[in-house]
Amino acid sequence: MALDEETIRECAAALLAGYDPADRLEFLRARFDVGLAWVHFPEGLGGLGAPRELQNVVERELAGTPQPDTGVQAIGLGMAAPTILTFGTEEQKKRFLRPLWTGEEIWCQLFSEPGAGSDLATLGTRAVRDGDEWVVDGQKVWTSGAHHARWAILVARTDVDVPKHRGLTYFVCDMHAPGVDVRPLRQITGEAEFNEVFLTGVRLGDDLRLGEVGDGWRVAQTTLMNERVAIGGAPVRRGGGMIGLVADTWRSRPELRTHDLHQRLLRLWVEAEVTRLAGSRLREQLSAGQPGPEGSGMKLSFASLNQALSGLDVELRGEEGLGYDDWTFRRSDSVDFFGRGPGYRYLRAKGNSIEGGTSEILRNIVAERVLGLPSEPRVDKDVPWKDLPR
């Protein structure tokens, strides 16, 4: 069967004819089964083996029908799925991808630790083999959505006698397993979308390992590169997103305008448009394969732009911008930039330069892997992890 726009439209029409969108879950399951979840994924795994750009046709044809919740499902859709597709066994792909896409099972990410954030490879959570199982002990932190997650992508240390990058192994962690303790971390916004997760004697079957033992760093790179594209490279219409909110305020409140604010808004509009077009180019490059280090540049630009725009939004509103809509402590499901006030957006944007890779680390990646500049000296590169100072 030739896979072109007409074929995709026919598949979408058949789906709409056979399944009622009013039944959200059954419709999403059917959409996955006919290959219209991710058309570039293989047949039987939510796709048709089609070019990635044909996903745009799917989204147009199925506009107005139930869609995955890209807020609560962000880690599953943007990070876990491409990693499972690349490194998972056939059994793992068939087990995890469908409920991940439909939202029946939510995912979180167990990477960062109190002593291993920007230098992730120094992480100390241990996984010790016990027959056909692994026993995991350690602590993870800044875990978005752990309080409602069914599964997690986990990197743990399985060998302390080799350098830090070579002693890691990648697992799927059962968040309902005995020994998993999730505790909220209240943020500057008042809510707790993040958590700290304590793992005490957690037993994971070897069938939950992704990739080879000791190859966890390479597997994690696939996750991290996709994470940065998911955060910084999401499609945005011209004049949409944060720049749209600020521009709407500017247009509707002429009494707030000053020459200086106007100049800043114009500069940020240009920067937002450049970032949007760069994101479009990056998504086109994805059609040729896995995301590369260019995604780090997109995420870096996204964080800087979001912080500048949210600051301008507050400043533009004067005294009104100093108000805050709701300090109530709650376990939020996702980040709601557009449903909350300017104060929330200003405070939450501060995290954009930390989550998904700090801006400092991303600048190093861009410098070394995009621009080809010399690497920073790394004196611990060949030192066994057990001998590193901690």
XYZ file of C-alpha atoms in Angstrom:
390
model
C 0.000 0.000 0.000
C 1.392 3.371 -1.000
C 1.548 5.659 2.007
C 0.654 9.168 0.906
C -1.698 11.927 2.021
C -4.686 10.347 0.302
C -4.091 7.001 2.017
C -3.857 8.698 5.407
C -7.094 10.593 4.768
C -8.813 7.331 3.849
C -7.567 5.672 7.040
C -8.819 8.610 9.106
C -12.197 8.520 7.397
C -12.518 4.786 8.063
C -11.679 5.359 11.724
C -14.338 8.053 12.043
C -16.881 5.861 10.301
C -16.211 2.883 12.553
C -15.766 4.448 15.980
C -17.686 7.086 17.895
C -15.410 9.882 19.170
C -17.857 10.330 22.053
C -16.285 7.221 23.619
C -12.895 8.764 24.253
C -10.955 5.710 25.398
C -12.272 3.323 22.758
C -11.656 5.918 20.051
C -8.056 6.439 21.149
C -7.479 2.686 21.317
C -8.862 2.288 17.815
C -6.758 5.155 16.515
C -3.643 3.443 17.880
C -4.648 0.101 16.406
C -5.149 1.466 12.883
C -1.746 3.172 12.962
C -2.762 6.811 13.352
C -1.161 7.416 16.750
C 2.362 8.021 15.425
C 2.310 7.253 11.686
C 6.124 6.960 11.574
C 6.111 4.144 14.150
C 6.006 0.554 12.802
C 2.739 -1.186 11.986
C 1.172 -2.799 15.036
C 2.814 -0.281 17.365
C 0.586 2.715 16.695
C 2.003 3.569 13.280
C 2.108 2.693 9.601
C 5.827 3.004 8.929
C 4.993 6.217 7.050
C 7.046 9.410 6.738
C 6.824 11.498 9.906
C 5.468 14.545 8.062
C 2.229 12.668 7.291
C 1.333 13.012 10.977
C 0.255 16.547 10.104
C -2.402 15.075 7.804
C -3.665 12.891 10.647
C -3.971 15.852 12.994
C -5.927 17.855 10.407
C -8.304 15.010 9.582
C -8.939 14.141 13.240
C -9.192 17.707 14.558
C -12.014 17.953 17.068
C -11.767 14.303 18.130
C -10.317 13.029 21.426
C -6.562 13.557 21.709
C -3.915 12.405 24.195
C -3.505 14.750 27.148
C -0.114 16.243 26.317
C 0.078 17.736 29.797
C -0.223 14.704 32.029
C 1.115 12.344 29.322
C 4.086 14.489 28.301
C 6.821 12.219 29.668
C 5.253 9.078 28.256
C 4.628 10.521 24.807
C 7.760 12.625 24.417
C 10.404 10.604 26.258
C 9.407 7.056 27.199
C 7.795 6.116 23.872
C 10.758 6.917 21.577
C 13.131 5.224 24.029
C 11.017 2.064 24.213
C 10.723 2.028 20.427
C 14.500 2.306 20.012
C 15.719 -0.049 22.740
C 12.752 -2.119 23.881
C 12.134 -5.760 23.087
C 9.135 -6.633 20.937
C 7.318 -7.754 24.070
C 8.053 -4.448 25.806
C 6.858 -2.424 22.827
C 3.590 -4.347 22.640
C 3.064 -4.183 26.394
C 3.744 -0.491 26.990
C 3.136 1.660 23.907
C -0.643 1.313 23.515
C -1.710 2.213 27.103
C 1.014 4.886 27.151
C -0.514 6.580 24.106
C -4.157 6.254 25.188
C -3.356 7.636 28.632
C -4.448 4.518 30.486
C -0.981 4.369 32.003
C 0.907 7.547 32.954
C 4.706 7.735 33.020
C 7.265 9.705 34.985
C 11.063 10.050 34.826
C 13.431 8.860 37.573
C 16.719 10.442 36.513
C 17.874 13.386 38.689
C 19.075 12.880 42.250
C 19.993 15.254 45.094
C 23.662 14.819 44.184
C 23.298 14.215 40.458
C 21.386 16.778 38.446
C 23.399 18.558 35.804
C 26.091 15.857 36.115
C 23.568 13.051 35.784
C 26.188 10.346 35.224
C 27.325 10.644 38.865
C 23.971 9.267 40.079
C 24.153 6.834 42.996
C 20.855 4.908 42.968
C 21.949 1.261 42.963
C 20.421 -1.711 41.169
C 21.844 -5.058 42.334
C 21.063 -8.253 40.467
C 19.316 -11.033 42.370
C 18.597 -13.907 40.000
C 16.022 -12.763 37.461
C 15.342 -9.570 39.405
C 17.100 -6.328 40.278
C 16.873 -4.785 43.746
C 16.867 -0.977 43.562
C 17.746 1.418 46.387
C 18.174 5.180 46.165
C 16.485 8.561 45.916
C 15.295 10.541 42.902
C 14.131 14.138 42.855
C 12.259 16.687 40.680
C 10.039 13.884 39.401
C 7.117 15.450 37.542
C 3.844 13.573 37.881
C 5.169 10.706 40.025
C 2.060 10.972 42.211
C -0.169 9.679 39.413
C 2.309 7.619 37.388
C 1.941 3.895 36.771
C 5.423 3.473 35.289
C 8.734 5.333 35.306
C 11.849 5.389 33.173
C 14.725 4.809 35.580
C 18.506 5.004 35.318
C 20.404 3.218 38.089
C 24.007 2.230 38.794
C 24.770 -1.447 38.308
C 28.589 -1.315 38.384
C 30.618 0.892 40.739
C 34.016 -0.328 39.507
C 33.940 1.404 36.119
C 33.833 5.120 35.165
C 30.549 6.834 35.858
C 29.106 6.746 32.314
C 29.782 3.025 31.856
C 28.207 1.638 35.002
C 24.580 2.613 34.353
C 21.602 0.512 33.294
C 18.167 1.682 32.172
C 14.933 0.188 33.544
C 11.188 0.569 33.463
C 10.146 0.979 37.100
C 6.794 -0.160 38.465
C 5.611 2.839 40.489
C 3.140 0.604 42.356
C 5.852 -1.802 43.503
C 6.520 -2.223 47.249
C 9.272 0.133 48.392
C 8.349 3.080 46.124
C 7.608 6.156 48.252
C 6.472 9.369 46.499
C 6.554 12.660 48.436
C 5.478 16.097 47.140
C 7.843 19.018 46.618
C 6.017 22.336 46.949
C 7.201 24.881 44.409
C 7.412 28.660 44.355
C 4.051 28.629 42.525
C 2.352 27.045 45.551
C 1.571 23.738 43.884
C 3.488 20.453 43.758
C 3.828 19.065 40.262
C 7.285 17.743 41.268
C 8.089 15.011 43.754
C 10.950 13.242 45.443
C 10.872 9.468 45.124
C 12.506 7.064 47.573
C 13.269 3.560 46.345
C 13.857 1.016 49.117
C 14.409 -2.607 48.159
C 12.280 -2.201 45.024
C 12.314 -5.424 42.997
C 12.175 -5.150 39.214
C 12.185 -8.134 36.899
C 14.963 -8.300 34.322
C 12.220 -8.139 31.687
C 11.844 -4.471 32.730
C 15.393 -3.623 31.648
C 15.738 -1.467 28.494
C 18.949 -2.076 26.602
C 22.003 -3.974 27.749
C 23.428 -4.009 31.268
C 25.910 -1.135 31.525
C 24.536 0.626 28.445
C 22.164 2.888 30.361
C 23.941 6.117 29.463
C 23.471 5.519 25.736
C 19.800 4.664 26.259
C 19.353 7.752 28.447
C 20.761 9.976 25.697
C 17.832 8.993 23.474
C 15.447 10.010 26.263
C 17.222 13.305 26.955
C 17.434 14.378 23.308
C 13.740 13.650 22.813
C 12.939 15.444 26.080
C 14.579 18.644 24.858
C 12.726 18.507 21.561
C 9.451 17.827 23.409
C 9.990 20.848 25.684
C 11.480 23.337 23.242
C 10.354 22.174 19.825
C 6.587 21.811 20.158
C 4.618 23.259 17.211
C 3.376 26.812 17.756
C 1.378 28.943 15.321
C 2.685 32.378 14.338
C 1.851 34.761 17.140
C 0.857 31.897 19.427
C 2.109 30.760 22.802
C 3.498 33.230 25.326
C 4.156 35.964 22.769
C 0.482 35.833 21.854
C -0.612 36.398 25.454
C 1.657 39.421 25.842
C 0.651 40.860 22.462
C -3.040 40.487 23.336
C -2.489 42.469 26.531
C -0.615 45.149 24.572
C -3.424 45.497 22.040
C -6.269 45.542 24.556
C -4.659 47.848 27.152
C -3.296 50.948 25.384
C -3.034 52.802 28.689
C -0.239 50.427 29.736
C 2.020 51.180 26.792
C 5.371 52.938 26.930
C 8.045 53.373 24.284
C 10.486 51.131 26.168
C 7.941 48.333 26.572
C 7.075 48.600 22.891
C 10.713 48.158 21.867
C 11.095 45.138 24.123
C 7.920 43.577 22.780
C 9.092 44.024 19.186
C 12.453 42.416 19.941
C 10.783 39.473 21.658
C 8.286 39.081 18.804
C 11.190 38.695 16.365
C 12.919 36.245 18.690
C 9.712 34.230 19.111
C 9.251 34.028 15.341
C 12.864 32.939 14.821
C 12.426 30.264 17.505
C 9.164 29.083 15.954
C 10.723 28.738 12.491
C 13.788 27.007 13.906
C 11.442 24.558 15.623
C 9.709 23.832 12.313
C 13.075 23.112 10.709
C 14.044 20.845 13.605
C 10.836 18.816 13.256
C 11.526 18.422 9.541
C 15.006 17.123 10.362
C 13.439 14.536 12.648
C 11.958 12.907 9.568
C 15.465 11.704 8.775
C 16.031 10.024 12.145
C 16.504 10.530 15.867
C 16.895 14.038 17.322
C 20.450 15.221 17.761
C 22.106 17.930 19.842
C 20.243 20.647 17.900
C 17.302 20.000 20.211
C 19.405 21.403 23.051
C 19.574 24.732 21.220
C 15.806 24.778 20.832
C 15.219 24.068 24.494
C 17.772 26.736 25.445
C 15.982 29.323 23.296
C 12.566 28.275 24.623
C 13.632 28.773 28.246
C 15.196 32.179 27.660
C 12.238 33.408 25.608
C 9.622 32.140 28.064
C 11.319 33.856 30.996
C 11.705 37.154 29.131
C 8.087 37.140 27.942
C 6.616 36.227 31.312
C 8.662 39.030 32.890
C 7.462 41.533 30.298
C 3.881 40.367 30.843
C 4.113 41.156 34.559
C 5.867 44.476 33.998
C 3.403 45.541 31.323
C 0.499 45.161 33.757
C 2.068 47.390 36.428
C 0.615 46.981 39.917
C -1.974 44.563 38.559
C 0.834 42.216 37.518
C 1.985 41.831 41.122
C -1.182 39.949 42.096
C -1.320 36.147 42.307
C -4.374 34.086 41.516
C -4.091 31.036 43.800
C -1.441 29.950 46.324
C -3.391 26.850 47.321
C -1.234 23.766 47.767
C -2.315 21.054 45.350
C -0.868 18.112 43.455
C -1.210 19.447 39.927
C -1.409 17.164 36.906
C 0.441 19.414 34.466
C 1.786 22.904 33.809
C -1.006 25.308 32.840
C 0.702 28.387 31.405
C -2.403 29.633 29.610
C -5.096 28.921 32.180
C -3.421 30.816 35.005
C -2.489 34.454 35.609
C 0.685 36.387 34.757
C 2.135 35.908 38.251
C 1.963 32.130 37.905
C 3.535 32.227 34.444
C 6.372 34.443 35.698
C 7.199 32.154 38.622
C 6.764 28.862 36.747
C 8.939 30.029 33.846
C 11.892 30.207 36.251
C 12.000 26.429 36.111
C 12.303 26.365 32.316
C 16.058 26.940 32.480
C 16.500 24.039 34.931
C 14.112 21.247 33.872
C 15.036 19.094 30.909
C 18.702 20.060 31.203
C 19.994 23.295 32.721
C 20.796 26.120 30.343
C 24.452 25.932 31.395
C 24.716 22.265 30.413
C 22.823 22.880 27.171
C 25.254 25.648 26.217
C 28.087 23.155 26.647
C 26.296 20.644 24.409
C 25.685 23.235 21.707
C 29.284 24.464 21.926
C 30.860 21.017 21.750
C 28.452 18.963 19.627
C 26.955 21.585 17.307
C 29.707 24.201 16.946
C 32.581 21.742 17.374
C 34.398 23.752 20.047
C 36.913 21.998 22.338
C 35.439 20.051 25.239
C 35.798 21.217 28.795
C 38.500 19.324 30.765
C 36.984 16.294 32.501
C 39.382 14.929 35.087
C 36.959 12.211 36.260
C 36.366 10.712 32.832
C 38.358 7.517 33.458
C 37.992 7.294 37.243
C 35.876 4.424 38.645
C 32.641 5.746 40.148
C 33.453 4.312 43.580
C 36.598 6.491 43.713
C 34.887 9.773 42.861
C 34.668 12.337 45.692
C 31.142 12.737 46.998
